[in-house]
Short mmCIF file of C-alpha atoms in Angstrom, two decimals:
data_model
loop_
_atom_site.label_atom_id
_atom_site.label_comp_id
_atom_site.label_asym_id
_atom_site.label_seq_id
_atom_site.Cartn_x
_atom_site.Cartn_y
_atom_site.Cartn_z
CA MET A 97 0.00 0.00 0.00
CA LYS A 98 2.84 2.38 0.89
CA LYS A 99 4.54 1.69 -2.46
CA LEU A 100 1.28 2.42 -4.23
CA LEU A 101 0.92 5.74 -2.44
CA VAL A 102 4.52 6.73 -3.24
CA PHE A 103 4.01 5.80 -6.89
CA ALA A 104 0.75 7.75 -7.05
CA PHE A 105 2.44 10.78 -5.47
CA PHE A 106 5.31 10.87 -7.97
CA PHE A 107 3.07 10.11 -10.91
CA GLY A 108 0.69 12.85 -9.85
CA THR A 109 3.57 15.28 -9.41
CA LEU A 110 4.84 14.50 -12.89
CA LEU A 111 1.45 14.95 -14.46
CA ALA A 112 0.50 18.04 -12.45
CA ASN A 113 -0.18 20.69 -15.09
CA TRP A 114 0.51 17.94 -17.63
CA GLU A 115 -0.85 20.06 -20.45
CA GLU A 116 2.05 22.48 -19.89
CA LYS A 117 4.62 19.68 -19.85
CA ILE A 118 3.63 17.56 -22.83
CA ASP A 119 3.41 18.66 -26.46
CA ILE A 120 2.24 16.28 -29.14
CA ASN A 121 2.82 16.81 -32.84
CA GLY A 122 3.26 14.48 -35.78
CA TYR A 123 3.11 13.90 -39.49
CA PHE A 124 1.55 11.63 -42.07
CA ASN A 125 2.73 10.64 -45.54
CA PHE A 126 0.83 8.77 -48.24
CA GLU A 127 2.55 8.08 -51.54
CA PHE A 128 2.03 6.78 -55.04
CA GLU A 129 4.75 5.71 -57.47
CA GLN A 130 4.51 4.38 -61.02
CA GLN A 131 7.22 3.71 -63.56
CA ILE A 132 6.37 5.52 -66.80
CA GLY A 133 9.40 4.79 -68.92
CA GLY A 134 12.85 3.28 -69.18
CA ASP A 135 14.21 -0.22 -68.65
CA GLU A 136 12.91 -3.12 -66.62
CA GLY A 137 14.74 -4.31 -63.56
CA THR A 138 15.43 -0.91 -62.02
CA LEU A 139 14.31 0.44 -58.66
CA ALA A 140 11.25 2.10 -60.17
CA ASP A 141 7.85 0.71 -59.24
CA GLU A 142 6.75 -1.16 -62.35
CA HIS A 143 3.22 -1.92 -61.06
CA GLY A 144 2.20 1.46 -59.73
CA SER A 145 1.74 1.32 -55.96
CA PHE A 146 0.06 3.18 -53.16
CA ASP A 147 2.26 3.32 -50.08
CA ALA A 148 0.87 3.88 -46.59
CA ASP A 149 4.25 5.36 -45.99
CA MET A 150 4.27 6.85 -42.56
CA PHE A 151 2.34 7.91 -39.50
CA ASN A 152 4.52 9.49 -36.82
CA ILE A 153 3.81 10.93 -33.42
CA VAL A 154 6.33 13.39 -32.02
CA PHE A 155 6.35 13.84 -28.25
CA ASN A 156 8.06 16.58 -26.31
CA ILE A 157 7.86 16.18 -22.57
CA ARG A 158 9.36 18.76 -20.24
CA PRO A 159 9.33 17.40 -16.70
CA THR A 160 11.48 20.29 -15.47
CA ASP A 161 12.49 23.70 -16.85
CA ARG A 162 15.82 22.42 -18.14
CA VAL A 163 15.02 18.87 -19.17
CA ARG A 164 13.24 17.78 -22.33
CA VAL A 165 12.48 14.24 -23.37
CA ALA A 166 11.71 13.94 -27.08
CA ALA A 167 10.55 10.98 -29.12
CA ASP A 168 9.40 10.38 -32.67
CA LEU A 169 7.50 7.12 -32.92
CA THR A 170 6.76 5.76 -36.35
CA TRP A 171 4.42 3.32 -38.03
CA GLU A 172 5.69 2.76 -41.55
CA HIS A 173 4.25 1.02 -44.58
CA GLY A 174 1.05 -0.14 -42.89
CA PRO A 175 2.42 -2.30 -40.08
CA GLN A 176 0.59 -5.49 -39.13
CA THR A 177 2.86 -7.45 -36.82
CA GLU A 178 0.59 -10.48 -36.86
CA ILE A 179 1.53 -11.01 -40.50
CA GLU A 180 4.96 -9.36 -40.33
CA LYS A 181 4.17 -6.34 -42.48
CA GLY A 182 5.62 -2.88 -42.27
CA ASN A 183 7.72 -1.35 -39.52
CA VAL A 184 7.20 0.14 -36.08
CA GLY A 185 10.09 2.09 -34.64
CA SER A 186 11.49 5.13 -32.98
CA GLU A 187 13.20 7.66 -35.21
CA TYR A 188 14.58 9.14 -32.05
CA ALA A 189 14.06 8.99 -28.29
CA PHE A 190 16.37 10.99 -26.09
CA ALA A 191 16.62 13.20 -23.03
CA GLU A 192 18.21 16.64 -23.27
CA TYR A 193 19.43 18.97 -20.54
CA THR A 194 19.86 22.71 -21.18
CA VAL A 195 22.91 24.16 -19.49
CA ASN A 196 22.59 27.46 -21.35
CA ASN A 197 21.84 28.74 -24.89
CA SER A 198 25.23 27.54 -26.08
CA LEU A 199 25.27 24.13 -24.47
CA ARG A 200 22.72 21.34 -24.26
CA VAL A 201 23.59 17.75 -23.45
CA ARG A 202 21.64 14.93 -25.04
CA GLY A 203 21.59 11.18 -24.57
CA GLY A 204 19.61 8.40 -26.21
CA LYS A 205 18.75 7.33 -29.72
CA MET A 206 19.10 10.16 -32.22
CA PHE A 207 19.13 10.87 -35.90
CA THR A 208 22.72 11.23 -37.09
CA ALA A 209 23.10 14.98 -37.50
CA PHE A 210 24.59 15.20 -40.99
CA GLY A 211 23.72 17.47 -43.87
CA ILE A 212 20.30 18.81 -44.76
CA TYR A 213 18.07 15.77 -45.05
CA ASN A 214 18.90 12.98 -42.62
CA GLU A 215 17.02 14.49 -39.69
CA LEU A 216 14.12 15.50 -41.95
CA HIS A 217 13.90 12.58 -44.35
CA THR A 218 10.83 11.02 -42.70
CA ALA A 219 8.98 14.30 -42.15
CA LYS A 220 7.82 14.97 -45.71
CA PRO A 221 5.89 18.17 -44.80
CA THR A 222 9.24 19.80 -44.04
CA THR A 223 10.90 19.29 -47.43
CA ILE A 224 10.21 20.76 -50.85
CA VAL A 225 11.08 17.53 -52.69
CA VAL A 226 9.16 14.26 -52.91
CA LYS A 227 12.04 12.16 -51.57
CA GLU A 228 15.46 12.92 -50.17
CA PRO A 229 18.38 12.55 -52.62
CA ASN A 230 19.87 9.05 -52.80
CA PRO A 231 23.53 10.00 -53.51
CA THR A 232 23.80 12.02 -50.29
CA ASN A 233 21.47 9.97 -48.11
CA LYS A 234 20.93 6.42 -49.41
CA ILE A 235 24.09 5.23 -51.12
CA TYR A 236 22.67 1.69 -51.14
CA PHE A 237 20.32 2.82 -53.93
CA LEU A 238 23.38 3.55 -56.06
CA ALA A 239 25.45 0.43 -55.56
CA LYS A 240 25.45 -3.25 -54.73
CA ASN A 241 28.66 -5.28 -54.65
CA GLY A 242 28.16 -7.78 -51.91
CA THR A 243 27.84 -5.34 -49.06
CA VAL A 244 30.80 -3.00 -49.12
CA GLU A 245 29.62 -0.32 -51.54
CA GLN A 246 26.31 -0.12 -49.68
CA THR A 247 28.04 0.93 -46.49
CA MET A 248 26.22 4.08 -45.45
CA LEU A 249 28.04 7.39 -45.69
CA TYR A 250 26.70 7.86 -42.18
CA PRO A 251 24.08 5.82 -40.33
CA ARG A 252 20.49 7.02 -40.24
CA TRP A 253 20.29 6.70 -36.47
CA ALA A 254 22.69 6.29 -33.61
CA SER A 255 22.64 5.57 -29.90
CA GLY A 256 24.93 7.74 -27.81
CA VAL A 257 25.47 11.22 -26.43
CA ALA A 258 25.66 14.67 -27.98
CA LEU A 259 26.62 18.23 -27.18
CA LEU A 260 24.74 20.94 -29.05
CA GLY A 261 23.84 24.57 -28.90
CA ASP A 262 23.49 27.98 -30.50
CA SER A 263 26.01 30.78 -30.39
CA TYR A 264 27.58 33.59 -32.41
CA VAL A 265 30.77 34.44 -34.20
CA GLY A 266 30.61 38.19 -34.02
CA ASN A 267 27.03 38.90 -35.08
CA MET A 268 26.74 35.72 -37.15
CA PRO A 269 24.56 33.07 -35.48
CA PHE A 270 25.56 29.44 -35.76
CA ASP A 271 24.40 26.13 -34.34
CA TYR A 272 26.49 23.04 -33.72
CA ILE A 273 26.13 19.44 -32.66
CA ILE A 274 28.78 16.83 -31.82
CA GLN A 275 27.73 13.21 -31.40
CA MET A 276 29.59 10.25 -29.93
CA THR A 277 27.72 7.01 -30.51
CA ASN A 278 27.98 3.23 -30.89
CA GLY A 279 28.06 3.85 -34.63
CA ASP A 280 26.73 1.54 -37.28
CA LEU A 281 26.78 -2.18 -37.95
CA ASP A 282 28.33 -3.71 -41.00
CA TYR A 283 25.68 -3.84 -43.72
CA ALA A 284 26.20 -7.58 -43.93
CA ASN A 285 25.45 -8.34 -40.29
CA GLN A 286 22.26 -6.88 -38.92
CA ASP A 287 21.72 -9.64 -36.32
CA GLU A 288 23.05 -7.39 -33.57
CA ASN A 289 21.39 -4.20 -32.26
CA GLN A 290 23.70 -1.21 -32.37
CA TYR A 291 21.18 0.89 -30.40
CA ASP A 292 21.58 -1.52 -27.47
CA LYS A 293 25.12 -2.90 -27.65
CA ASP A 294 28.19 -1.95 -29.61
CA ASP A 295 30.00 -4.76 -31.41
CA ASN A 296 33.45 -3.20 -30.97
CA ASP A 297 35.37 -0.82 -28.71
CA GLY A 298 35.47 2.02 -31.18
CA LYS A 299 32.92 4.78 -30.92
CA ALA A 300 31.69 6.83 -33.85
CA LEU A 301 32.23 10.57 -33.85
CA GLY A 302 30.23 13.00 -35.95
CA GLY A 303 29.00 16.52 -36.01
CA ARG A 304 27.71 19.49 -37.93
CA ILE A 305 27.98 23.23 -37.77
CA ARG A 306 25.59 25.61 -39.60
CA ALA A 307 26.10 29.34 -39.85
CA ASP A 308 23.61 32.02 -40.90
CA VAL A 309 26.02 34.11 -42.94
CA THR A 310 23.13 36.47 -43.67
CA SER A 311 19.42 36.18 -42.90
CA ASP A 312 19.05 34.62 -46.38
CA LEU A 313 22.15 32.43 -46.62
CA GLN A 314 23.00 29.47 -44.44
CA VAL A 315 26.06 27.28 -44.95
CA GLY A 316 27.01 24.13 -43.12
CA PHE A 317 29.70 21.51 -42.70
CA SER A 318 29.30 17.94 -41.44
CA PHE A 319 31.64 15.10 -40.65
CA TYR A 320 31.35 11.48 -39.55
CA ARG A 321 33.88 8.77 -38.77
CA ASP A 322 33.45 5.26 -37.49
CA ARG A 323 35.31 1.96 -37.32
CA LEU A 324 33.01 -0.97 -38.00
CA ASN A 325 33.63 -4.67 -37.74
CA HIS A 326 33.70 -6.12 -41.25
CA TYR A 327 31.91 -9.48 -41.21
CA LYS A 328 31.77 -12.48 -43.48
CA LYS A 329 29.63 -15.57 -43.07
CA ILE A 330 31.85 -18.54 -42.29
CA SER A 331 30.17 -21.90 -41.77
CA GLY A 332 26.83 -20.23 -41.25
CA ASP A 333 28.03 -17.76 -38.59
CA TRP A 334 29.02 -14.10 -38.91
CA GLU A 335 32.75 -13.77 -38.24
CA LYS A 336 34.69 -10.55 -38.00
CA VAL A 337 37.42 -10.65 -40.64
CA ALA A 338 38.62 -7.04 -40.70
CA ASN A 339 38.08 -3.48 -39.59
CA LYS A 340 36.10 -1.16 -41.88
CA ASP A 341 36.81 2.55 -41.46
CA VAL A 342 34.19 5.01 -42.67
CA LEU A 343 35.04 8.69 -43.02
CA THR A 344 32.62 11.18 -44.54
CA PHE A 345 32.53 14.95 -44.99
CA GLY A 346 29.69 17.11 -46.24
CA THR A 347 29.03 20.72 -47.14
CA GLN A 348 25.65 22.34 -47.60
CA MET A 349 24.09 25.64 -48.56
CA ILE A 350 20.58 27.06 -48.42
CA TRP A 351 20.20 30.44 -50.09
CA HIS A 352 16.97 32.44 -50.26
CA VAL A 353 18.05 34.44 -53.28
CA THR A 354 14.78 36.37 -53.30
CA ASP A 355 11.49 35.93 -51.42
CA ARG A 356 10.42 33.54 -54.19
CA PHE A 357 13.62 31.93 -55.48
CA ARG A 358 15.48 29.50 -53.24
CA PHE A 359 18.65 27.59 -54.03
CA GLU A 360 19.90 24.58 -52.10
CA ALA A 361 22.99 22.45 -52.62
CA GLU A 362 24.70 19.63 -50.77
CA TYR A 363 27.90 17.71 -51.50
CA VAL A 364 29.10 14.66 -49.58
CA ASN A 365 32.43 12.90 -50.00
CA GLY A 366 33.59 9.86 -48.08
CA SER A 367 35.84 6.83 -47.97
CA VAL A 368 35.61 3.19 -46.97
CA ASP A 369 38.80 1.42 -45.91
CA ILE A 370 38.81 -2.33 -45.15
CA ASP A 371 42.07 -3.67 -43.76
CA ALA A 372 41.44 -7.37 -44.44
CA SER A 373 44.57 -9.26 -45.41
CA SER A 374 42.66 -11.23 -48.02
CA ASP A 375 40.01 -8.70 -48.99
CA LYS A 376 41.66 -5.33 -48.64
CA GLN A 377 39.61 -2.55 -50.17
CA LYS A 378 39.78 1.21 -50.10
CA PHE A 379 37.69 3.55 -52.18
CA ASN A 380 36.08 6.97 -52.17
CA ARG A 381 32.49 7.82 -52.98
CA TRP A 382 30.63 11.07 -53.38
CA GLY A 383 27.12 12.41 -53.78
CA LEU A 384 25.66 15.72 -54.82
CA GLN A 385 22.25 17.40 -54.89
CA VAL A 386 21.35 20.77 -56.37
CA LEU A 387 17.81 22.04 -55.82
CA PRO A 388 16.55 25.31 -57.27
CA SER A 389 12.92 26.13 -56.45
CA PHE A 390 10.57 28.98 -57.24
CA LEU A 391 7.40 30.08 -55.49
CA ILE A 392 4.88 30.77 -58.24
CA THR A 393 2.31 31.78 -55.62
CA ASP A 394 2.41 31.65 -51.81
CA LYS A 395 1.10 28.09 -52.07
CA LEU A 396 2.68 26.68 -55.23
CA ASN A 397 6.37 25.87 -55.42
CA LEU A 398 8.14 24.57 -58.53
CA PHE A 399 11.40 22.69 -58.09
CA LEU A 400 14.04 20.85 -60.05
CA GLN A 401 15.96 18.21 -58.07
CA LEU A 402 19.30 17.29 -59.67
CA THR A 403 21.55 14.63 -58.21
CA ALA A 404 24.74 12.80 -59.10
CA GLY A 405 26.71 10.14 -57.30
CA ASP A 406 29.76 7.95 -57.66
CA PRO A 407 29.56 4.95 -55.33
CA ASN A 408 33.13 3.71 -55.96
CA SER A 409 35.97 5.88 -57.20
CA ASN A 410 37.97 2.79 -58.19
CA ILE A 411 35.42 1.80 -60.82
CA ASP A 412 35.14 3.76 -64.02
CA LYS A 413 31.72 4.57 -65.52
CA ASP A 414 29.64 3.62 -62.48
CA ARG A 415 28.02 6.97 -61.76
CA VAL A 416 24.30 7.53 -61.34
CA TYR A 417 22.52 10.76 -62.23
CA SER A 418 18.94 11.85 -61.71
CA TYR A 419 16.71 14.79 -62.44
CA ALA A 420 13.21 15.41 -61.12
CA PRO A 421 11.09 18.42 -62.06
CA GLY A 422 8.23 18.75 -59.62
CA ILE A 423 5.62 20.78 -57.84
CA ASN A 424 4.88 21.32 -54.18
CA TYR A 425 1.42 22.70 -53.39
CA GLU A 426 0.33 23.73 -49.90
CA LEU A 427 -3.29 22.62 -49.92
CA ASP A 428 -3.93 23.82 -46.37
CA ASN A 429 -1.84 24.85 -43.38
CA ASN A 430 0.99 22.25 -43.21
CA VAL A 431 -0.80 20.03 -45.73
CA TYR A 432 1.16 19.46 -48.93
CA ILE A 433 0.65 17.68 -52.21
CA LYS A 434 3.96 17.02 -53.94
CA SER A 435 4.65 15.38 -57.25
CA ASP A 436 7.55 14.88 -59.61
CA ILE A 437 8.79 12.90 -62.59
CA TYR A 438 11.93 11.18 -61.35
CA THR A 439 14.38 10.06 -64.02
CA VAL A 440 17.46 8.00 -63.16
CA LEU A 441 20.37 7.48 -65.56
CA SER A 442 23.13 5.02 -64.73
CA LYS A 443 26.44 4.24 -66.35
CA GLU A 444 27.18 0.73 -67.57
CA ASN A 445 29.56 -0.35 -64.79
CA ASN A 446 27.25 0.59 -61.95
CA SER A 447 26.97 -2.53 -59.76
CA LEU A 448 23.27 -2.04 -58.98
CA LEU A 449 21.66 -0.46 -62.05
CA LYS A 450 24.11 -1.73 -64.68
CA GLY A 451 23.53 1.07 -67.16
CA LYS A 452 19.73 0.92 -66.97
CA ASP A 453 17.56 4.03 -66.91
CA SER A 454 14.07 4.67 -65.58
CA SER A 455 11.43 7.36 -65.25
CA GLU A 456 8.85 7.30 -62.50
CA PHE A 457 5.82 9.39 -61.58
CA ARG A 458 5.74 10.05 -57.84
CA ALA A 459 3.16 11.82 -55.68
CA VAL A 460 2.89 12.44 -51.96
CA LEU A 461 0.26 13.73 -49.58
CA ALA A 462 2.16 15.05 -46.57
CA VAL A 463 0.41 16.39 -43.48
CA GLY A 464 2.07 17.97 -40.48
CA PHE A 465 0.16 18.49 -37.25
CA MET B 1100 0.19 71.40 -11.82
CA ARG B 1101 -1.35 68.03 -10.88
CA ILE B 1102 -3.91 68.44 -13.65
CA CYS B 1103 -1.11 69.15 -16.13
CA ILE B 1104 0.82 66.06 -15.03
CA ARG B 1105 -2.29 63.89 -15.25
CA LEU B 1106 -3.05 65.31 -18.67
CA ILE B 1107 0.47 64.61 -19.86
CA VAL B 1108 0.32 61.04 -18.51
CA ALA B 1109 -3.05 60.46 -20.14
CA LEU B 1110 -1.91 61.79 -23.48
CA THR B 1111 1.25 59.68 -23.28
CA LEU B 1112 -0.79 56.58 -22.51
CA VAL B 1113 -3.19 57.25 -25.36
CA PHE B 1114 -0.29 57.87 -27.72
CA THR B 1115 1.49 54.70 -26.55
CA ILE B 1116 -1.58 52.54 -26.93
CA SER B 1117 -2.39 54.08 -30.30
CA TYR B 1118 1.16 53.53 -31.50
CA ALA B 1119 1.22 49.97 -30.24
CA ASN B 1120 -2.13 49.27 -31.92
CA GLU B 1121 -0.50 50.02 -35.26
CA GLN B 1122 1.99 47.18 -34.80
CA GLY B 1123 0.67 44.79 -32.15
CA PHE B 1124 1.92 44.09 -28.67
CA LEU B 1125 4.66 42.06 -27.08
CA VAL B 1126 3.16 40.91 -23.80
CA VAL B 1127 4.88 39.05 -20.99
CA SER B 1128 3.60 37.42 -17.84
CA GLU B 1129 3.97 39.41 -14.67
CA ASP B 1130 6.79 37.26 -13.28
CA VAL B 1131 9.09 38.06 -16.22
CA GLU B 1132 11.49 40.69 -14.92
CA GLN B 1133 12.63 41.86 -18.34
CA ASN B 1134 10.58 44.81 -19.66
CA SER B 1135 12.46 45.51 -22.87
CA PHE B 1136 13.78 43.22 -25.57
CA SER B 1137 16.24 43.88 -28.36
CA LYS B 1138 15.68 42.46 -31.83
CA LYS B 1139 18.51 40.03 -31.19
CA GLU B 1140 16.82 38.81 -28.03
CA LEU B 1141 13.48 38.49 -29.79
CA THR B 1142 15.14 36.44 -32.52
CA GLU B 1143 16.67 34.13 -29.93
CA ILE B 1144 13.35 33.76 -28.14
CA PHE B 1145 11.01 33.33 -31.10
CA LEU B 1146 13.40 31.00 -32.93
CA GLY B 1147 13.70 28.81 -29.86
CA LYS B 1148 17.37 29.49 -29.20
CA LYS B 1149 16.80 30.97 -25.76
CA LEU B 1150 15.14 28.30 -23.67
CA ASN B 1151 15.49 29.68 -20.14
CA TRP B 1152 15.29 33.04 -18.41
CA LYS B 1153 18.22 34.16 -16.24
CA ASP B 1154 16.62 32.58 -13.19
CA GLY B 1155 16.47 29.23 -14.99
CA ARG B 1156 12.74 29.11 -15.57
CA ARG B 1157 11.59 28.00 -18.96
CA VAL B 1158 10.70 30.52 -21.65
CA HIS B 1159 7.19 29.89 -23.00
CA ILE B 1160 6.48 31.56 -26.32
CA GLY B 1161 3.39 32.10 -28.38
CA TYR B 1162 1.77 34.30 -30.95
CA SER B 1163 -1.71 35.24 -32.06
CA ILE B 1164 -2.80 34.78 -35.65
CA GLU B 1165 -5.96 36.82 -35.18
CA LYS B 1166 -4.71 39.64 -37.42
CA GLU B 1167 -2.06 37.95 -39.47
CA PRO B 1168 -0.62 41.06 -41.19
CA PHE B 1169 0.43 42.33 -37.75
CA LEU B 1170 2.18 39.07 -37.02
CA GLN B 1171 3.87 39.05 -40.42
CA GLU B 1172 5.13 42.57 -39.78
CA PHE B 1173 6.40 41.62 -36.32
CA ILE B 1174 8.31 38.60 -37.65
CA SER B 1175 9.69 40.40 -40.66
CA GLU B 1176 10.80 43.48 -38.70
CA ASN B 1177 12.31 41.72 -35.73
CA LEU B 1178 13.40 38.27 -36.89
CA GLY B 1179 14.54 39.22 -40.40
CA ILE B 1180 12.57 36.48 -42.21
CA ASN B 1181 9.07 36.31 -43.66
CA TYR B 1182 6.18 34.46 -42.04
CA ARG B 1183 6.36 31.57 -44.50
CA ARG B 1184 9.99 30.88 -43.62
CA PHE B 1185 9.20 31.29 -39.93
CA LYS B 1186 6.55 28.53 -40.10
CA LYS B 1187 8.88 26.28 -42.11
CA TYR B 1188 11.68 26.89 -39.62
CA TRP B 1189 9.53 25.67 -36.76
CA ILE B 1190 8.07 22.65 -38.49
CA LYS B 1191 11.61 21.50 -39.32
CA LYS B 1192 12.87 22.23 -35.81
CA VAL B 1193 10.07 20.29 -34.13
CA PHE B 1194 10.12 17.23 -36.39
CA ALA B 1195 13.93 16.98 -36.38
CA GLY B 1196 13.77 16.87 -32.58
CA TYR B 1197 15.25 20.24 -31.77
CA GLY B 1198 12.47 22.00 -29.93
CA VAL B 1199 8.88 22.68 -28.96
CA ALA B 1200 6.80 24.89 -31.22
CA PRO B 1201 5.35 28.21 -30.02
CA LYS B 1202 1.75 28.17 -28.88
CA ILE B 1203 -0.60 29.59 -31.48
CA PHE B 1204 -3.63 31.58 -30.39
CA ARG B 1205 -6.69 32.48 -32.40
CA SER B 1206 -8.16 35.13 -30.14
CA ASN B 1207 -7.34 37.73 -27.55
CA LYS B 1208 -9.13 35.59 -24.96
CA GLU B 1209 -6.75 32.67 -25.58
CA VAL B 1210 -3.76 34.98 -25.23
CA LEU B 1211 -5.06 36.34 -21.94
CA GLU B 1212 -5.70 32.88 -20.56
CA PHE B 1213 -2.20 31.73 -21.49
CA ILE B 1214 -0.35 34.75 -20.16
CA SER B 1215 -2.34 34.77 -16.94
CA SER B 1216 -1.74 31.11 -16.18
CA THR B 1217 1.81 30.57 -17.45
CA GLU B 1218 5.01 31.69 -15.81
CA GLY B 1219 7.83 32.90 -18.02
CA ALA B 1220 5.56 33.57 -20.99
CA VAL B 1221 6.12 36.01 -23.85
CA VAL B 1222 3.54 36.37 -26.59
CA PHE B 1223 3.02 38.54 -29.62
CA THR B 1224 -0.57 39.63 -30.10
CA PRO B 1225 -2.29 42.24 -32.32
CA GLU B 1226 -4.36 43.60 -29.44
CA ILE B 1227 -4.63 43.09 -25.72
CA LEU B 1228 -6.78 44.17 -22.83
CA LEU B 1229 -4.45 45.10 -20.03
CA LYS B 1230 -5.23 43.37 -16.79
CA GLU B 1231 -3.46 42.15 -13.72
CA GLY B 1232 -0.78 39.60 -14.48
CA ILE B 1233 0.11 41.01 -17.90
CA LYS B 1234 2.78 43.47 -18.90
CA ILE B 1235 3.54 45.05 -22.23
CA ALA B 1236 7.22 44.88 -23.12
CA GLU B 1237 9.10 47.30 -25.31
CA ILE B 1238 11.12 46.40 -28.36
CA SER B 1239 14.37 48.29 -28.65
CA GLU B 1240 16.14 48.82 -31.93
CA LYS B 1241 19.51 47.43 -30.75
#
């Protein structure tokens, strides 16, 4: 009985004025994709498919004036666990303590803070484009040679700690974040859980700094490095055979040239270095997106998404290019209809697409709330 | 002499309220010690970069959309961006996990309720009925 009373007291204290302490937001995406031209056997959807892409709830809970607990819980692609469909997960779940404006300390599962899109890639109401660019965010859609070329430039998520904050250089505001985490798992071995237990002693280090050079021009720089275990299956079991070092740098720019014309660009360059005695590999890869957009009206935005990527600098003629003219229409407050024609062109030595091209019609309904 | 002073005070008050009515009000809850904010401070507050007052209490922010042109003017003049970019900034900040969005109010009554019941609050509103528990703050140019 005493334990029950103590529990009720603390629970009641936490929830006193709960409406001031808990904020709930979220977003919803519904998509359609249909290949409209090009070769068979590409990544384009040859049948035309509706995708119950995402329903996310974002919680912000502030139990004290300096502590915030944040979580983004996701239900992707129509999950039905009974029949093993879809995905349920947490994009992030962390606690953050504010020391002052310039220093906050965070711990938990986080998005890897790199570039423009990784922290926003699920929240489609936040981006102009239909989908984030593959060369800078999903290198595994550009390459497939066993598992090495698909090694992420940086992992989507990470479990660890971070320092972050806002400050100034002179009158120029900037924000920064530095993350130390368990890092990623080798693409080949996903039997472990890197958000629970690291599979080696090395910790990944990454970070980003963004500066508002003017009120219309923001530039940024990101970096990420990690040492992964490189696995191979030997007699049915995953065995570590080497270390795999990942090092990635990125630069980004968002420029509001006028009130209606916006220009965005991001370039990412990285390396993979495997020190196996029998399977030594080292190569660079890079990805690029350029995105001009123009507000025709306050609601209607036209854009042209251009990307290019080279998944392995040691292989000639393996690059992948894409272009996607599209529209973004704000149907209602934070409700967007987006659509583009996404054309992918690959060179003949590309390990995944093998010189094939495709064009795809894509449309998204994205709602933020 | 007293009549002159009272007349001067009354005229000043009328002028102040009339001037403020042209641009809206920055109102703070009574417990907020700060009575004047620079544009830099307003930018830090309304872009969620200043999370705590000097005494450590949380900063609660909000704005009224009752007369949107006033709000657009306030954001443009003091934060240096237009209202569209301001909304986009916050939707990205919230969904990327970097903060809690400002409260949005649709009426003067909602603003009054919030300011009266919330410590550490600062709200932009196009009009306000002064009452106990609410202060109007000045915006300085620096």
